[in-house]
Coordinates of C-alpha atoms in Angstrom, one line a residue:
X92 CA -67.2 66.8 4.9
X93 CA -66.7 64.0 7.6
X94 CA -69.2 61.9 5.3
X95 CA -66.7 61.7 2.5
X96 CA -63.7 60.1 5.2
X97 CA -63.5 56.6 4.2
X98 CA -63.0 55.1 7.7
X99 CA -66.6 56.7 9.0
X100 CA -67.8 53.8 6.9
X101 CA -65.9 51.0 9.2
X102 CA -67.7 49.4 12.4
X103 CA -64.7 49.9 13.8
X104 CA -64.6 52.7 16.2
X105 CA -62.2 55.5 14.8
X106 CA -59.7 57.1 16.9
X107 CA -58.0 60.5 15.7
X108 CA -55.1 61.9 17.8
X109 CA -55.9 65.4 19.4
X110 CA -54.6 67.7 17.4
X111 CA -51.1 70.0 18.9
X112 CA -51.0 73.2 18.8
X113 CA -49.5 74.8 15.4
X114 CA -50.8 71.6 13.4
X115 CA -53.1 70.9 10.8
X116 CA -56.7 71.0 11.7
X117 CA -57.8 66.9 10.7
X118 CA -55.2 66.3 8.5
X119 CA -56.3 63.0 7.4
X120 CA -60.0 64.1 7.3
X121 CA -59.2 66.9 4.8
X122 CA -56.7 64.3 2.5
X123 CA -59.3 61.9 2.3
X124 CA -62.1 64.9 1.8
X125 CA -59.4 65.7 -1.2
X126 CA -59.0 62.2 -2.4
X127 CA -63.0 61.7 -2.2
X128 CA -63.7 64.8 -4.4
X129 CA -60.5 63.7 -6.7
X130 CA -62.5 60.4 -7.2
X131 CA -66.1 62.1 -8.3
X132 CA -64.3 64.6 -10.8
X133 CA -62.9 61.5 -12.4
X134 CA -66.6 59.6 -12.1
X135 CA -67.8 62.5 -13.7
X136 CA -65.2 62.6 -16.3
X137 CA -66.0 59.2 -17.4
X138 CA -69.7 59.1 -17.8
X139 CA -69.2 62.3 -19.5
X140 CA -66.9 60.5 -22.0
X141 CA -69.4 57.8 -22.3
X142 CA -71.7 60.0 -23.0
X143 CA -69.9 61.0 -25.8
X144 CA -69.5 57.8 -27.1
X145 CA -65.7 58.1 -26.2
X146 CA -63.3 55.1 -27.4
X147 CA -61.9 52.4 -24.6
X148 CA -58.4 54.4 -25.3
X149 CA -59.6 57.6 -24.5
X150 CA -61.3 56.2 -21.5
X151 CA -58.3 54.2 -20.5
X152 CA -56.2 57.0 -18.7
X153 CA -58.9 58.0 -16.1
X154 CA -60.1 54.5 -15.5
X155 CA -56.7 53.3 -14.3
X156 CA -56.2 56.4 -12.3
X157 CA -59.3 55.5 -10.8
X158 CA -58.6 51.8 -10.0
X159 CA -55.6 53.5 -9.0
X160 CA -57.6 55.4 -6.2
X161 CA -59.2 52.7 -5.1
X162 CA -57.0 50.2 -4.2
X163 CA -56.4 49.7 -0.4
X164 CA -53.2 50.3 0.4
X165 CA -51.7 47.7 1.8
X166 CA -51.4 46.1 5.5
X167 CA -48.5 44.9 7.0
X168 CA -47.8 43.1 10.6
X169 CA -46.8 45.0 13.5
X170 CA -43.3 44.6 13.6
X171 CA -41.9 42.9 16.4
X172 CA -38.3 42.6 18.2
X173 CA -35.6 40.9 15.7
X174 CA -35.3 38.3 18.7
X175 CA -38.9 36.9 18.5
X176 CA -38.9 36.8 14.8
X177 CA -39.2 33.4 13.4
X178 CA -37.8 32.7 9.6
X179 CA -38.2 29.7 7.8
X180 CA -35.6 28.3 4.7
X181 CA -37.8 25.6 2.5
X182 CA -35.5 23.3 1.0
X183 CA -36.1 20.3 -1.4
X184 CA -35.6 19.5 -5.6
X185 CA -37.7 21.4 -8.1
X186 CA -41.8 20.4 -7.6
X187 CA -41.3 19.7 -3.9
X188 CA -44.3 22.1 -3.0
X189 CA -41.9 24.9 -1.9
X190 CA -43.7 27.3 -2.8
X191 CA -47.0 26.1 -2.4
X192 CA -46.3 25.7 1.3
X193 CA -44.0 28.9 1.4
X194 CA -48.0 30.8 0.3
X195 CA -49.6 28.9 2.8
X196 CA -47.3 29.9 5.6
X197 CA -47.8 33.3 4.5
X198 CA -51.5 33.0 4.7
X199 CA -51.2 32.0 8.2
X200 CA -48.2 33.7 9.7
X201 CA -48.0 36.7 7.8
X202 CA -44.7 36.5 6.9
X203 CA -43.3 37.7 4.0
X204 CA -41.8 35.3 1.1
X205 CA -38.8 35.7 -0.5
X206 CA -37.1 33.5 -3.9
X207 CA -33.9 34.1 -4.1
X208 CA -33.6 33.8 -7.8
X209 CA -35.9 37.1 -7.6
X210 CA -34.1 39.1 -5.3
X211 CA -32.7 41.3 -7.6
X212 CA -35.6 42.0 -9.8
X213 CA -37.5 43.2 -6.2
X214 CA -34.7 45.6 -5.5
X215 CA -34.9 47.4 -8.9
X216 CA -38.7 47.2 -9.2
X217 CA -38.4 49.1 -5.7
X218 CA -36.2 51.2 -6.9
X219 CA -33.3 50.5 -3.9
X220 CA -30.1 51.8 -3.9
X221 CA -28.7 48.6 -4.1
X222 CA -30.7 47.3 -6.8
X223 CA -29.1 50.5 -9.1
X224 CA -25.6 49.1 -7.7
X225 CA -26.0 45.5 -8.7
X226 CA -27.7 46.5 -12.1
X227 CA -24.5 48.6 -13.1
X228 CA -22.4 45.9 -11.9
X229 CA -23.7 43.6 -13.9
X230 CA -23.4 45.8 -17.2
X231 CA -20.6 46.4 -16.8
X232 CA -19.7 42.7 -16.5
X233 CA -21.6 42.2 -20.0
X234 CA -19.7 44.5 -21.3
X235 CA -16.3 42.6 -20.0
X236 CA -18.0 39.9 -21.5
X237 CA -18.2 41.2 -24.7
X238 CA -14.7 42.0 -24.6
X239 CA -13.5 38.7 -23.8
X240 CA -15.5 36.9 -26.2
X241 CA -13.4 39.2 -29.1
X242 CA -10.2 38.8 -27.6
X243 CA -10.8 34.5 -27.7
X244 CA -12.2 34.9 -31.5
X245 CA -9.5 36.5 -32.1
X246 CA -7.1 34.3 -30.4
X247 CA -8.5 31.2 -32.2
X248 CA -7.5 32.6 -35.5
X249 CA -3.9 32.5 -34.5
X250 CA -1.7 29.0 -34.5
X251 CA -1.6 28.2 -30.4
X252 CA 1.8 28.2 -29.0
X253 CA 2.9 25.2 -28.0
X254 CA 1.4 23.9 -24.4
X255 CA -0.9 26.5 -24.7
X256 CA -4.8 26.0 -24.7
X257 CA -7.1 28.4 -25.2
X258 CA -10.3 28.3 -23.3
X259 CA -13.3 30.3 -24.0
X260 CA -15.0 32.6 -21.2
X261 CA -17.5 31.0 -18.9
X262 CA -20.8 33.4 -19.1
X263 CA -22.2 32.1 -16.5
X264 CA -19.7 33.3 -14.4
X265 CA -20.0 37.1 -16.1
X266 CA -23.5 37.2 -14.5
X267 CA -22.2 36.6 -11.1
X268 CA -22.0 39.5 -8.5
X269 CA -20.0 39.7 -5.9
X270 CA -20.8 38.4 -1.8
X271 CA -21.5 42.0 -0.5
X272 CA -24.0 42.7 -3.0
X273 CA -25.9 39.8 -2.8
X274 CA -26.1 40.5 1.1
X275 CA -27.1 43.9 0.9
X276 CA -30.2 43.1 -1.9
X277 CA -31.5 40.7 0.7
X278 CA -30.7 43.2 3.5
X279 CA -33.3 45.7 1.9
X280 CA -35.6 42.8 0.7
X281 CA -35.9 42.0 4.6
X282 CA -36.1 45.8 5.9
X283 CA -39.6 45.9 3.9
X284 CA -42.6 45.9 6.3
X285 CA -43.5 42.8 4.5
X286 CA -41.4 41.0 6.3
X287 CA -42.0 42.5 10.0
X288 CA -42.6 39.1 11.4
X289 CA -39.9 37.2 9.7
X290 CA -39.9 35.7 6.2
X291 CA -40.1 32.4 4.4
X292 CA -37.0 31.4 1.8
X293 CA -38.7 29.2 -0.5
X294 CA -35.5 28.9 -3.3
X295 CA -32.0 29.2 -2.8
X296 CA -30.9 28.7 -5.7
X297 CA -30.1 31.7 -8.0
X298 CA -28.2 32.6 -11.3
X299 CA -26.3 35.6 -9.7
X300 CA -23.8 33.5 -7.6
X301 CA -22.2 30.3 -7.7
X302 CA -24.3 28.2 -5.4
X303 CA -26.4 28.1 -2.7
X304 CA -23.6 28.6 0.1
X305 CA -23.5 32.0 -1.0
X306 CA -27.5 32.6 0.3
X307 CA -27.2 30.8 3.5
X308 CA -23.9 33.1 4.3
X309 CA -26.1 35.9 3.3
X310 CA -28.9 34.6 5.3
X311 CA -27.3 33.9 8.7
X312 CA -25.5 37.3 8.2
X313 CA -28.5 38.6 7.9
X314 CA -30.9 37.6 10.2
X315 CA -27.8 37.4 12.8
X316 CA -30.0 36.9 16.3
X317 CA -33.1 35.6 14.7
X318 CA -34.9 32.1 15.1
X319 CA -34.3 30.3 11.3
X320 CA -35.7 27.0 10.6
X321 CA -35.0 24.8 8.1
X322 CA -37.7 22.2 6.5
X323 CA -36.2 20.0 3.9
X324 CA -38.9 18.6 1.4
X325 CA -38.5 16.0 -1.1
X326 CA -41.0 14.8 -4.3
X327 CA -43.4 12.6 -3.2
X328 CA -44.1 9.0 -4.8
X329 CA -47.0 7.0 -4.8
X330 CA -46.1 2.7 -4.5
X331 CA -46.3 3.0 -8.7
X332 CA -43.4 5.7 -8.4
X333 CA -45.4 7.9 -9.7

């Protein structure tokens, strides 16, 4: 049985608390026991299906539960004291190597990276409860839209009154949510272990509020206490301007 535990086949020495009275005997031996035999029953399943000359979409449900099985989990840094944390806002124009750089610091650091413009798409992927807040919100400010869109249509048919001037509605301001949202997706952005050593801002800018005054409020709110350093980058030219 302790052949089939996956860490057995590290160099590293494995350390396994002693077990307390009334638990589990090896409860991560016998999961990963589980998990191994879990893995040769789909094996098994597969050359059996190739045996039968099976087609790639038959196949194709046990294959991805076996990639599935083994991919590594993922490994996060140690989290360390808000205090020592070190965060870093890159700021320059469009092709300024934000994000280039904003990888590269992550490569080094650890540190997680976080566009702002893609906040909201990380809370719902994540399923947060803030991300089902600001996804309501902003139906329901389609919807307004909608509305307002009919009611100017509809005003424009008329003769204006005198002085008056009708205007038609602003989308961009329809897909705008409020201050408190905003602060709360980036509050659960930066509560992910991914960012236990700080984080790396490597865009501001986003289409949910107005300008980028709203993220830096969020930001400093944020990551009240913590070390934040600001790089500003600008395109490079060569003496052709080029």
């Amino acid at each position: 049985m302790l052949q089939k535990y996956d860490q057995f086949s590290a160099k590293d020495s494995t350390i396994i608390n002693v077990r307390q009275a009334g638990q589990p005997f090896w409860e991560d031996i016998r999961k990963a026991y589980e998990k191994n035999q879990q893995r040769e029953q789909l094996e098994n399943k597969l050359k059996e299906l190739e045996q039968n000359q099976a087609t790639e979409e038959e196949k194709a449900p046990y294959v991805l539960e076996l990639e599935r099985m083994n991919q590594k989990p993922p490994e996060y840094p140690q989290p360390i004291e808000d205090s020592e944390k070190h965060n870093i806002i890159l700021y320059g124009p469009p092709g300024s190597g934000k994000t280039f750089l904003a990888k590269e610091l992550n490569k080094q650091h650890r540190r997680g990276i976080i566009n702002m413009n893609e906040l909201l798409e990380w809370n719902v992927n994540n399923q947060t409860e803030i991300g089902e807040k600001a996804t309501k919100y902003l139906e329901t400010q389609r919807q307004a839209l909608e509305v307002a869109k009919a009611e100017f249509e509809k005003a424009s048919k008329k003769k204006p009154k005198k002085g008056e001037e009708l205007k038609p509605p602003v989308e961009e301001e329809y897909q705008w949510i409020p201050y408190e949202i905003v602060e709360q997706l980036l509050r659960a952005r930066f509560n992910h272990p991914e960012c236990n050593v700080g984080v790396i801002f490597d865009n501001l800018a986003c289409s949910y509020y107005k300008n980028e005054f709203v993220a830096i409020k969020a930001i400093l709110n944020v990551l009240e206490g913590q070390i934040i350093q600001l790089l500003l980058l600008k395109n490079q030219k060569d003496e052709n301007g080029i």
